[in-house]
Amino acid sequence: MISYLWLIPALPLLGSVILGMFGPSMGPRLSGAVGTLSVGLAAVLAMAIALQWLGHPPAHSMYQQTLWSWINLPGFSINVGLYLDPVSLLMVLVITIVGCLIHLFSTEYMEGEDGYSRFFAYLNLFVSAMLLLVLADDLALLFVGWEGVGVCSYLLVGFWFSESANGYAARKSFVVTRVADIFMLAGLLLLATQLGTLNIQNMLAGAVATWPSGSLMPAVAASLLLMGGLGKSAQVPLQTWLPDAMAGPTPVSALIHAATMVTAGVYLVVRTHALFLLAPSVLDAIAIGAVITLLVAAFAGLVQSDIKRVLAYSTMSQIGYMFLALGVGAWPAAMFHFMTHAVFKALLFLTAGAIAMRLDHEQNIFAMGGLRTKLPLAFWAFLIGSASLAALPVISAGFFSKEMILGAVAAAPMPGMVLWGAGILGAMLTAIYIFRVVFMVFLGPVNTEISGSYGLRVAIPLVTLSAGALVVGWLETPETLGGQTIFSQFLSPAVGVFRHLPVSAMIPLTGIAAPLLGVAIAYTLYRNGTWARAATTEPSRLTLFLKSGSGFDTLYDAVIVAPYMGLVQLLRRDPVDQMFMLLRDLAVALHRQLRATQIGQIRRYASWMMAGSVATIAILLFA
Amino acid sequence: MIAWQMSAGLALALFMLGLLGLLARRSLVFVMMSIEIMLNAAGLLFITAGMRWGNPDGQIMLILVLNLAGAELALGLILILRLRNRITNLDGDSVNLLRDVP
């Protein structure tokens, strides 16, 4: 079974090729079926491989499949090969299963849209590229998948390209991640020249053998790779593209900008964690950057009025938690939060899409209200997703993963407690901003017209993901709740054994109290009408500052975009070209002068000829 | 014996007359005649030069020039006749269809 591993990325690729070539003539039913089935088959295959894996793990808990040789030079070769270990298996499972549900949802959500088959072709291509990214056994091949998901993200953000704002958002997401990719490419070239291989396992072994811990070279290589990851994962300082990427269709936001692609940075760090361990300073930088990201994003989430932008900032903030876990070396905690986040954030986005379907694509939370009784399915799904995002204790998956991260952070050496405090503050803010949305959207009077009804293709993904958001947390629980360690044991061959370090009882108790306090604050502010008033009054400067994501866009516009566009304007008139235009202008001016003499009078010509002859003779005689 | 300066001066006077006629006259027939006068001036200058250096080549050149003048005159008259079909008068200035400025 495991030898069919190559089929997992190949199936969605095949689907995308079929849809790309014959899509327009296939009709919406068939193209939706092809799109969903190709990912669905990959999901079934992935689950079969996972079951077999759990029963009989292969030797050393890893499986390598070399497909063909890509580049073969003396002393340097790149193979196209797949590498499966618990980390990539987990990623594959999440991508294919969540991806399949989102495809199913899209078949109904996108009904009647132009470019229906094009949408599924892009989406399948994305899944294929993402699977290649997580399965690649070589950093060069990983980079192919990395760029592939970037391209698909660009295509899908700009899916409704007839509106120029969407095109701008697509370009922005593409260009910002491209800037990050340049750093990553530089990191790859550095590793290739220093260690002579890009095969991930050989490269890591070589790095550990050659470089002492804390030396300069691994720090440089790790930071370059990290910059690539930060761009893809929308972390400070390369986070500005994610809120704008919400211009794409909602299933795209669910799949690409919440569940899978934006966690590629986390995957990259986990995959190369041996290299990062050689650079402790880079790990500290990751933790500090993560705290800044999660707080900036949480504050921005507090004041957004567009439901998708709230979710976008919450994604940024939750990935900040994952990076925080990476910063303290808690790899399984990061992967665990990745998994729960993929489930509940996909659920939240799909529910936001489901609400928009019934409300004529309304996304402003202040225009909604009272949907609890009108859309019970959406209400329960959103409530479960929100509970998980806010990490409400015990009942939600997010609680367990966030608890695992915060526990690991609190147990880390200084400045562990400071980071933990910021994490707790972020957790409380998370509960406030997401329950602000819940209360505004689902309580109070009904403000909007509601039309249509949900079909099975919407209901199944929502129910499945809701169930997931309730139960997946039980795969790894703290001591007091059973001490289950299935998840970290499963990952231990790849990332080492994870120990829940002993911390004082205050730490988990605060972790429980913070989200509850957040919900209480959100409810109080909802009851006394603070949120509703904020929608109608002129926003204060602080609000505007927070709403723009703490002004990073303004800063980058001033520091990078404006000078660059100025340079572009300058070069558009091509200074070098001006030199040659001068020659042209001279020729044209002379031509004007000379054509004035061409007047069609023979006598005038004759007199000029005479004058010329006289002048010639005079010169010959007297010169 | 006539001094060569005399006949050279005559040739110059004839040439200037022809040139003036060419520049001043608008009728194409007169222009042709002026050109003939200028050619004859050139022929006279050949004869004069032959006389001055005692060389018969000048006279040979005159016969050549006269031949050319006859051929050119025939061609010119044909062109003038053809042109008359189009412009009804013989004003050279009205034949300016090739001028550049519209």
XYZ file of C-alpha atoms in Angstrom:
725
model
C 0.000 0.000 0.000
C 2.719 2.434 0.994
C 4.412 1.957 -2.365
C 1.491 3.830 -3.923
C 2.652 6.923 -2.052
C 3.435 8.735 -5.299
C -0.249 8.579 -6.194
C -1.128 10.958 -3.372
C 0.248 14.085 -5.042
C -0.304 12.630 -8.514
C -4.074 12.175 -8.184
C -4.930 15.839 -7.558
C -2.446 16.792 -10.270
C -4.248 14.490 -12.686
C -7.544 16.014 -11.600
C -6.242 19.478 -12.256
C -4.908 18.507 -15.685
C -8.243 16.931 -16.648
C -10.153 19.947 -15.396
C -7.749 22.338 -17.042
C -8.022 20.655 -20.430
C -11.641 19.545 -20.592
C -13.214 21.522 -17.729
C -15.230 24.062 -19.715
C -16.919 21.323 -21.750
C -17.556 19.010 -18.787
C -20.325 20.945 -17.109
C -20.416 21.931 -13.460
C -21.597 18.606 -12.001
C -18.856 16.568 -13.583
C -16.064 19.057 -12.927
C -17.107 19.330 -9.284
C -17.106 15.549 -9.040
C -13.670 15.226 -10.658
C -12.245 17.921 -8.410
C -13.612 16.401 -5.214
C -12.951 12.793 -6.130
C -9.315 13.293 -7.018
C -8.643 14.766 -3.572
C -11.016 12.277 -1.963
C -9.118 9.321 -3.452
C -5.868 10.835 -2.238
C -7.452 11.138 1.211
C -8.573 7.500 1.179
C -5.109 6.415 0.093
C -3.512 8.560 2.790
C -5.799 7.061 5.434
C -5.003 3.540 4.239
C -1.283 4.281 4.443
C -1.767 5.796 7.904
C -3.654 2.737 9.165
C -0.979 0.433 7.819
C 1.636 2.715 9.390
C 0.007 2.567 12.807
C -0.155 -1.229 12.615
C 3.328 -1.868 11.247
C 5.531 1.198 11.158
C 8.321 0.783 8.594
C 11.906 0.521 9.777
C 13.135 3.723 11.448
C 9.598 5.065 11.008
C 10.305 6.496 7.629
C 9.703 5.551 4.035
C 11.605 6.854 1.065
C 10.499 6.591 -2.528
C 12.890 7.816 -5.190
C 11.013 8.468 -8.413
C 13.636 9.718 -10.817
C 16.820 11.710 -10.982
C 16.316 15.386 -11.628
C 19.738 16.997 -11.670
C 22.906 14.944 -11.818
C 26.202 16.797 -11.637
C 29.535 15.565 -10.371
C 29.423 16.112 -6.628
C 25.858 17.340 -6.564
C 22.646 15.606 -7.479
C 18.964 16.147 -6.865
C 16.505 13.297 -6.951
C 12.791 13.636 -7.287
C 11.768 11.533 -4.346
C 9.160 11.345 -1.641
C 9.893 11.048 2.049
C 7.251 9.908 4.463
C 7.689 10.095 8.204
C 5.166 10.804 10.956
C 5.382 14.569 10.434
C 4.729 14.438 6.695
C 2.117 11.713 7.174
C 0.239 13.977 9.578
C 0.470 16.872 7.117
C -0.728 14.655 4.259
C -3.702 13.437 6.290
C -4.766 16.950 7.260
C -4.288 18.332 3.749
C -6.181 15.570 1.980
C -9.042 15.150 4.470
C -9.674 18.822 5.170
C -9.001 19.526 1.497
C -11.565 16.966 0.417
C -14.218 18.432 2.725
C -13.497 21.922 1.446
C -13.762 20.705 -2.155
C -17.110 19.172 -1.330
C -18.260 22.416 0.254
C -17.046 24.371 -2.785
C -19.158 22.338 -5.196
C -22.209 23.921 -3.622
C -20.694 27.244 -2.617
C -19.415 28.066 -6.090
C -22.598 26.936 -7.859
C -23.510 29.239 -10.702
C -20.204 31.098 -10.654
C -18.297 31.753 -13.855
C -15.168 29.647 -14.108
C -16.535 26.802 -12.006
C -14.213 24.189 -13.503
C -11.317 26.646 -13.489
C -11.819 27.014 -9.736
C -11.526 23.283 -9.184
C -8.566 23.012 -11.528
C -6.700 25.619 -9.445
C -7.796 24.041 -6.180
C -6.633 20.586 -7.270
C -3.352 22.004 -8.479
C -2.933 23.640 -5.105
C -3.538 20.407 -3.202
C -1.066 18.617 -5.448
C 1.611 21.265 -4.931
C 1.004 21.301 -1.185
C 1.334 17.517 -1.007
C 4.544 17.704 -2.991
C 5.788 20.317 -0.528
C 5.222 18.123 2.510
C 6.338 14.874 0.875
C 9.494 16.132 -0.813
C 12.676 14.499 0.402
C 14.794 17.227 -1.108
C 14.748 20.931 -0.354
C 14.874 21.716 -4.073
C 11.763 19.630 -4.674
C 10.168 21.142 -1.595
C 10.845 24.528 -3.154
C 8.998 23.435 -6.294
C 5.934 22.663 -4.188
C 6.545 25.854 -2.244
C 6.387 27.975 -5.386
C 3.502 25.879 -6.685
C 1.311 26.714 -3.727
C 2.346 30.352 -4.080
C 1.192 30.423 -7.678
C -2.096 28.705 -6.836
C -2.643 31.130 -3.980
C -2.127 33.988 -6.439
C -4.517 32.461 -8.971
C -7.202 31.781 -6.390
C -6.995 35.089 -4.514
C -7.450 36.746 -7.879
C -10.131 34.276 -8.908
C -12.689 37.056 -9.450
C -10.149 38.971 -11.447
C -12.627 41.262 -13.161
C -12.499 43.482 -10.070
C -9.219 45.301 -9.920
C -9.061 45.248 -6.104
C -8.914 41.444 -6.207
C -6.109 41.582 -8.724
C -4.241 43.966 -6.450
C -4.699 41.646 -3.472
C -3.483 38.702 -5.532
C -0.417 40.599 -6.677
C 0.296 41.729 -3.145
C 0.130 38.204 -1.741
C 2.310 36.971 -4.571
C 4.936 39.695 -4.326
C 5.254 39.632 -0.527
C 5.699 35.872 -0.434
C 8.087 36.142 -3.362
C 10.269 38.493 -1.323
C 10.358 35.816 1.363
C 11.107 33.139 -1.214
C 14.194 35.020 -2.346
C 15.556 34.657 1.186
C 14.647 31.007 1.199
C 16.308 30.423 -2.152
C 19.432 32.128 -0.826
C 19.291 29.754 2.150
C 18.989 26.753 -0.157
C 21.956 27.886 -2.223
C 23.987 28.445 0.927
C 23.184 24.945 2.171
C 23.896 23.441 -1.242
C 27.292 25.113 -1.529
C 28.292 24.511 2.088
C 27.042 20.966 2.534
C 26.975 19.721 -1.034
C 23.490 18.272 -0.879
C 19.918 19.424 -0.560
C 18.486 16.059 0.390
C 16.865 17.002 3.677
C 18.060 14.092 5.790
C 21.616 14.102 4.381
C 21.760 17.866 4.659
C 20.686 17.798 8.322
C 23.155 15.038 9.127
C 25.880 16.992 7.356
C 24.992 20.188 9.207
C 25.103 18.474 12.586
C 28.427 16.852 11.730
C 30.115 19.957 10.283
C 28.857 22.920 12.241
C 29.230 23.395 15.963
C 26.147 24.552 17.795
C 25.831 28.316 17.994
C 28.284 29.032 15.178
C 27.587 31.576 12.495
C 26.892 29.392 9.461
C 23.856 27.469 10.751
C 22.435 30.701 12.141
C 22.653 32.360 8.720
C 21.211 29.341 6.904
C 18.440 28.902 9.474
C 17.463 32.569 9.381
C 17.310 32.541 5.586
C 15.055 29.485 5.615
C 13.058 31.080 8.410
C 12.458 34.251 6.375
C 10.926 32.098 3.657
C 8.734 30.413 6.234
C 7.694 33.702 7.823
C 6.553 35.041 4.470
C 4.526 31.966 3.640
C 3.049 31.785 7.134
C 2.165 35.488 7.290
C 4.275 36.328 10.329
C 5.721 39.698 11.266
C 7.403 41.293 9.339
C 5.970 39.685 6.178
C 2.365 39.295 7.300
C 0.667 42.129 5.403
C -0.564 40.047 2.496
C -2.839 37.688 4.456
C -5.765 40.009 5.299
C -5.864 41.194 1.678
C -5.810 37.603 0.456
C -9.367 37.338 1.797
C -10.440 38.773 -1.558
C -10.529 35.196 -2.837
C -13.545 32.894 -2.555
C -14.161 31.715 1.021
C -13.295 28.018 0.451
C -9.923 29.239 -0.815
C -9.411 31.165 2.394
C -10.353 28.048 4.318
C -8.017 25.725 2.446
C -5.057 27.891 1.558
C -5.059 30.806 3.952
C -6.069 28.925 7.083
C -5.617 25.176 7.006
C -2.663 24.322 4.819
C -0.460 26.720 2.891
C 0.102 29.264 5.633
C 1.363 26.519 7.904
C 4.066 25.577 5.394
C 6.476 27.761 7.341
C 5.790 25.737 10.492
C 6.326 22.540 8.550
C 9.591 23.835 7.108
C 10.986 24.627 10.558
C 9.862 21.281 11.988
C 11.279 19.452 8.980
C 14.683 21.121 9.380
C 14.579 21.425 13.159
C 18.000 19.809 13.532
C 19.449 22.802 11.708
C 17.518 25.235 13.903
C 18.763 23.499 17.038
C 22.280 24.445 15.935
C 21.228 28.092 16.015
C 19.689 28.831 19.424
C 19.687 32.558 18.734
C 17.430 32.038 15.706
C 15.034 30.010 17.843
C 14.872 32.861 20.355
C 14.164 35.258 17.499
C 11.361 32.977 16.298
C 9.751 33.034 19.749
C 9.958 36.813 20.080
C 8.702 37.397 16.534
C 5.860 34.956 17.180
C 4.749 36.832 20.287
C 4.783 40.128 18.400
C 2.772 38.557 15.569
C 0.192 36.979 17.788
C -0.412 40.163 19.743
C -0.463 42.459 16.706
C -2.886 40.132 14.941
C -5.077 39.655 18.014
C -5.397 43.414 18.525
C -6.209 43.830 14.843
C -8.836 41.105 15.131
C -10.556 43.061 17.887
C -11.596 45.936 15.626
C -12.309 44.354 12.243
C -15.810 44.558 10.869
C -15.429 42.029 8.044
C -15.928 38.494 9.332
C -13.297 37.092 6.980
C -10.740 39.645 8.081
C -11.332 38.711 11.720
C -10.621 35.121 10.750
C -7.577 36.146 8.712
C -6.050 37.958 11.678
C -6.919 35.061 13.948
C -5.107 32.732 11.545
C -2.058 34.952 11.717
C -2.310 34.971 15.495
C -2.728 31.193 15.776
C 0.231 30.560 13.504
C 2.042 32.902 15.845
C 1.299 30.357 18.588
C 2.742 27.610 16.416
C 5.908 29.617 15.878
C 6.020 30.330 19.597
C 6.061 26.581 20.173
C 8.809 26.220 17.563
C 10.780 28.965 19.275
C 10.947 26.955 22.498
C 11.636 23.726 20.637
C 8.255 22.133 21.322
C 7.915 20.634 17.849
C 5.009 18.256 18.617
C 3.091 21.111 20.249
C 3.419 23.163 17.069
C 2.279 20.242 14.933
C -0.594 19.538 17.306
C -1.782 23.117 17.131
C -1.357 22.981 13.369
C -3.711 20.016 13.220
C -6.409 21.390 15.525
C -6.107 24.803 13.898
C -6.530 23.307 10.436
C -9.760 21.682 11.571
C -11.361 24.528 13.487
C -10.169 27.339 11.228
C -11.387 25.526 8.124
C -14.665 25.069 9.984
C -14.871 28.772 10.845
C -14.111 29.870 7.302
C -16.557 27.425 5.767
C -19.233 28.562 8.204
C -18.520 32.191 7.316
C -18.936 31.164 3.691
C -22.125 29.294 4.484
C -23.516 32.372 6.225
C -22.548 34.548 3.284
C -24.315 32.143 0.905
C -27.613 32.759 2.639
C -27.141 36.475 3.189
C -26.332 37.531 -0.365
C -22.584 37.575 0.338
C -22.772 39.888 3.299
C -19.520 39.860 5.282
C -19.942 42.828 7.607
C -20.672 41.512 11.091
C -22.457 44.713 12.071
C -24.977 44.212 9.279
C -25.826 40.752 10.574
C -27.629 39.668 13.705
C -30.010 37.128 15.131
C -28.903 34.283 12.942
C -28.984 31.797 15.828
C -32.513 30.638 15.196
C -32.503 31.295 11.450
C -29.353 29.340 10.637
C -29.001 26.768 13.423
C -26.453 24.674 11.514
C -24.200 27.671 10.903
C -24.678 28.809 14.494
C -23.599 25.548 16.047
C -20.742 25.070 13.614
C -19.479 28.591 14.201
C -19.898 28.288 17.945
C -17.894 25.064 18.045
C -15.211 26.583 15.829
C -15.082 29.709 17.967
C -14.881 27.693 21.168
C -11.977 25.799 19.702
C -10.265 28.974 18.488
C -10.764 30.617 21.862
C -9.521 27.409 23.530
C -12.487 27.002 25.849
C -11.449 24.347 28.349
C -12.039 20.641 27.865
C -14.853 20.829 25.304
C -12.697 22.114 22.444
C -9.704 20.819 20.498
C -7.990 24.195 20.544
C -7.773 24.071 24.315
C -5.527 21.030 24.363
C -3.154 22.233 21.694
C -2.882 25.753 23.096
C -2.416 24.315 26.568
C 0.405 22.147 25.271
C 2.113 25.149 23.711
C 1.699 27.427 26.708
C 2.847 24.700 29.065
C 5.992 24.175 27.010
C 6.599 27.924 26.805
C 6.177 28.395 30.548
C 8.634 25.588 31.228
C 11.229 27.028 28.861
C 14.165 28.987 30.334
C 13.999 32.769 30.469
C 12.346 34.648 28.961
C 9.837 31.801 28.997
C 7.530 33.391 31.543
C 7.381 36.684 29.613
C 6.495 34.843 26.419
C 3.956 32.809 28.346
C 2.356 35.976 29.710
C 2.061 37.370 26.193
C 0.588 34.059 25.074
C -2.023 34.198 27.818
C -2.876 37.783 26.906
C -3.212 36.653 23.302
C -5.484 33.780 24.352
C -7.767 36.172 26.183
C -7.847 38.577 23.236
C -8.612 35.646 20.938
C -11.652 34.758 23.023
C -12.778 38.399 23.044
C -12.536 39.001 19.304
C -14.045 35.723 18.160
C -16.931 35.856 20.617
C -17.503 39.470 19.636
C -18.209 38.049 16.177
C -20.375 35.253 17.581
C -22.520 37.638 19.613
C -22.822 40.250 16.878
C -23.741 37.730 14.208
C -25.958 35.297 16.036
C -27.665 37.220 18.825
C -29.967 40.205 18.729
C -32.531 41.121 16.096
C -32.406 39.846 12.530
C -31.090 42.611 10.246
C -30.763 40.872 6.932
C -32.827 38.980 4.427
C -32.153 35.284 4.460
C -32.694 33.170 1.391
C -32.097 29.642 0.172
C -31.241 26.553 2.159
C -28.260 24.286 2.764
C -27.713 21.145 0.774
C -25.852 18.064 1.925
C -22.648 19.238 0.306
C -22.532 22.124 2.789
C -23.866 20.216 5.757
C -21.460 17.246 5.578
C -18.237 19.294 5.737
C -19.604 21.506 8.507
C -20.765 18.607 10.640
C -17.607 16.573 10.075
C -15.329 19.481 10.878
C -17.440 20.398 13.921
C -17.044 16.877 15.222
C -13.329 17.120 14.537
C -13.051 20.455 16.328
C -14.613 18.825 19.399
C -12.646 15.605 19.586
C -9.200 15.784 17.939
C -7.860 17.463 21.061
C -8.148 14.235 23.001
C -5.194 12.801 21.100
C -2.883 14.612 23.493
C -4.050 15.704 26.913
C -2.365 17.171 29.972
C -1.654 15.032 33.037
C -4.759 16.164 34.873
C -7.042 15.065 32.025
C -5.749 11.587 31.456
C -2.254 12.281 30.239
C -2.887 10.896 26.778
C 0.244 11.081 24.594
C -0.755 9.298 21.367
C 0.067 12.330 19.287
C 3.550 13.092 20.576
C 4.431 9.404 20.604
C 3.361 9.148 16.982
C 5.629 12.042 16.075
C 8.531 11.079 18.329
C 10.525 9.126 15.682
C 10.688 12.276 13.574
C 11.070 15.056 16.107
C 12.170 13.343 19.292
C 10.345 12.504 22.475
C 8.249 15.285 23.926
C 8.073 15.621 27.663
C 5.390 17.625 29.385
C 7.705 19.533 31.660
C 6.457 20.051 35.175
C 5.076 23.517 35.764
C 3.237 24.968 38.714
C -0.515 24.452 38.862
C -1.007 28.152 38.253
C 0.033 27.800 34.613
C -2.767 25.502 33.396
C -5.292 27.221 35.631
C -4.459 30.602 34.122
C -4.669 28.975 30.692
C -8.190 27.847 31.565
C -9.235 31.147 33.076
C -7.983 33.462 30.313
C -10.373 32.380 27.535
C -13.324 32.232 29.933
C -12.510 35.752 31.078
C -12.288 36.764 27.421
C -15.729 35.386 26.652
C -17.129 37.153 29.704
C -15.606 40.452 28.611
C -16.941 39.992 25.090
C -20.421 39.273 26.428
C -20.362 42.284 28.769
C -19.274 44.583 25.979
C -21.973 43.089 23.768
C -24.685 43.503 26.401
C -23.929 47.131 27.137
C -23.760 47.849 23.403
C -20.109 48.853 23.168
C -19.516 46.800 20.030
C -22.636 48.064 18.313
C -21.775 51.679 19.150
C -18.273 51.221 17.802
C -19.766 50.346 14.433
C -21.695 53.572 14.123
C -19.370 56.132 15.712
C -16.347 57.651 14.079
C -13.433 55.279 14.848
C -10.684 56.711 17.011
C -7.109 56.933 15.805
C -6.126 53.970 17.939
C -8.900 51.887 16.392
C -7.818 52.801 12.898
C -4.217 52.018 13.768
C -5.151 48.597 15.142
C -7.554 47.923 12.307
C -4.831 48.393 9.740
C -2.776 45.699 11.485
C -0.647 48.180 13.466
C 0.281 50.246 10.452
C 2.602 47.791 8.739
C 0.932 48.480 5.413
C 1.432 52.220 5.780
C 5.038 51.699 6.796
C 5.803 49.399 3.866
C 3.968 51.672 1.461
C 6.119 54.573 2.575
C 9.437 52.760 2.902
C 9.303 50.203 0.104
C 6.365 50.589 -2.254
C 6.512 54.355 -2.778
C 10.278 54.537 -3.515
C 9.978 51.517 -5.750
C 7.065 52.962 -7.686
C 8.972 56.245 -7.904
C 11.883 54.390 -9.436
C 9.481 52.661 -11.796
C 8.029 56.001 -12.854
C 11.544 57.274 -13.443
C 12.567 54.271 -15.492
C 9.314 54.237 -17.416
C 10.650 57.310 -19.265
C 13.950 55.447 -19.716
C 16.844 57.876 -19.112
C 19.215 55.910 -21.348
C 16.659 55.950 -24.100
C 16.553 59.752 -23.890
C 20.049 59.879 -25.416
C 18.882 58.064 -28.501
C 15.672 60.056 -28.622
C 17.892 63.138 -28.856
C 19.446 61.781 -32.059
C 15.990 61.120 -33.404
C 14.807 64.620 -32.518
C 17.857 66.112 -34.243
C 17.166 64.151 -37.422
C 13.529 65.170 -37.371
C 14.403 68.842 -36.866
C 16.861 68.791 -39.773
C 14.278 67.034 -41.867
C 11.760 69.818 -41.105
C 14.263 72.429 -42.194
C 15.118 70.671 -45.417
C 11.608 69.810 -46.478
C 10.737 73.502 -46.313
C 12.963 73.985 -49.376
C 11.022 71.449 -51.398
C 8.464 73.874 -52.799
C 8.090 72.691 -56.372
C 9.489 75.816 -58.112
C 12.068 74.932 -60.731
C 13.465 78.449 -60.792
C 14.132 78.338 -57.070
C 15.921 75.036 -57.443
C 17.994 76.424 -60.277
C 19.042 79.398 -58.250
C 20.093 77.169 -55.408
C 22.087 75.047 -57.809
C 23.771 78.135 -59.123
C 24.549 79.397 -55.670
C 25.979 76.001 -54.822
C 28.137 75.921 -57.934
C 29.450 79.408 -57.314
C 30.244 78.521 -53.748
C 32.039 75.332 -54.814
C 34.113 77.142 -57.380
C 34.922 79.880 -54.925
C 36.101 77.349 -52.409
C 38.201 75.543 -55.003
C 39.760 78.775 -56.158
C 40.446 80.503 -52.895
C 40.814 77.741 -50.344
C 43.623 87.666 -84.214
C 41.104 88.183 -81.470
C 42.320 88.070 -77.917
C 41.003 84.972 -76.106
C 39.807 87.194 -73.265
C 37.293 88.785 -75.630
C 35.611 85.544 -76.625
C 35.814 84.201 -73.060
C 34.090 87.383 -71.896
C 31.441 86.863 -74.591
C 30.938 83.282 -73.382
C 30.556 84.551 -69.809
C 28.077 87.219 -70.923
C 26.074 84.649 -72.877
C 26.070 82.285 -69.879
C 24.865 84.986 -67.519
C 22.139 85.969 -69.961
C 20.981 82.387 -70.226
C 21.061 81.994 -66.491
C 19.083 85.151 -65.935
C 16.547 83.984 -68.517
C 16.317 80.645 -66.729
C 15.714 82.281 -63.363
C 13.443 85.052 -64.515
C 11.246 83.439 -67.143
C 8.201 81.374 -66.250
C 7.338 80.119 -69.688
C 8.897 76.703 -70.232
C 9.748 77.458 -73.887
C 11.809 80.421 -72.811
C 13.458 78.326 -70.140
C 14.462 75.828 -72.811
C 15.860 78.621 -74.925
C 17.817 79.947 -71.978
C 19.315 76.546 -71.423
C 20.334 76.439 -75.085
C 22.009 79.799 -74.735
C 23.919 78.533 -71.685
C 24.989 75.441 -73.612
C 26.175 77.595 -76.498
C 28.120 79.724 -74.043
C 29.821 76.589 -72.818
C 30.540 75.568 -76.436
C 32.018 78.996 -77.166
C 34.239 78.611 -74.115
C 35.516 75.276 -75.525
C 36.387 76.920 -78.837
C 38.114 79.748 -77.028
C 40.131 77.329 -74.942
C 41.113 75.377 -78.063
C 42.212 78.657 -79.661
C 44.168 79.728 -76.603
C 46.216 76.516 -76.394
C 46.193 75.675 -80.096
C 44.408 72.417 -79.548
C 41.597 71.056 -81.825
C 39.938 69.140 -78.989
C 37.857 72.206 -78.149
C 36.175 72.099 -81.539
C 35.470 68.381 -81.177
C 33.838 69.079 -77.835
C 31.681 71.782 -79.453
C 30.305 69.278 -81.980
C 29.570 66.916 -79.069
C 27.850 69.674 -77.104
C 25.755 70.684 -80.117
C 24.652 67.093 -80.580
C 23.732 66.826 -76.940
C 21.895 70.124 -77.093
C 19.889 68.963 -80.076
C 18.941 65.690 -78.376
C 18.110 67.442 -75.112
C 16.047 70.050 -76.915
C 14.020 67.379 -78.686
C 13.388 65.637 -75.380
C 12.540 68.895 -73.628
C 10.080 69.908 -76.345
C 8.363 66.534 -76.134
C 7.988 66.968 -72.390
C 6.623 70.457 -72.847
C 4.086 69.194 -75.388
C 3.017 66.418 -73.030
C 2.751 68.917 -70.211
C 0.542 71.216 -72.290
C -2.133 68.524 -72.327
C -2.364 68.811 -68.572
C -1.858 72.462 -67.644
C -3.081 74.321 -70.767
C -0.524 77.083 -70.277
C 3.247 76.836 -70.149
C 3.834 78.303 -66.684
C 6.623 76.263 -65.049
C 5.600 77.328 -61.547
C 2.233 75.676 -61.846
C 3.917 72.298 -62.333
C 4.568 71.769 -58.645
C 2.804 68.516 -57.929
C 5.952 67.049 -56.354
C 6.405 69.763 -53.760
C 6.522 68.528 -50.184
C 4.462 71.081 -48.283
C 0.771 70.475 -48.902
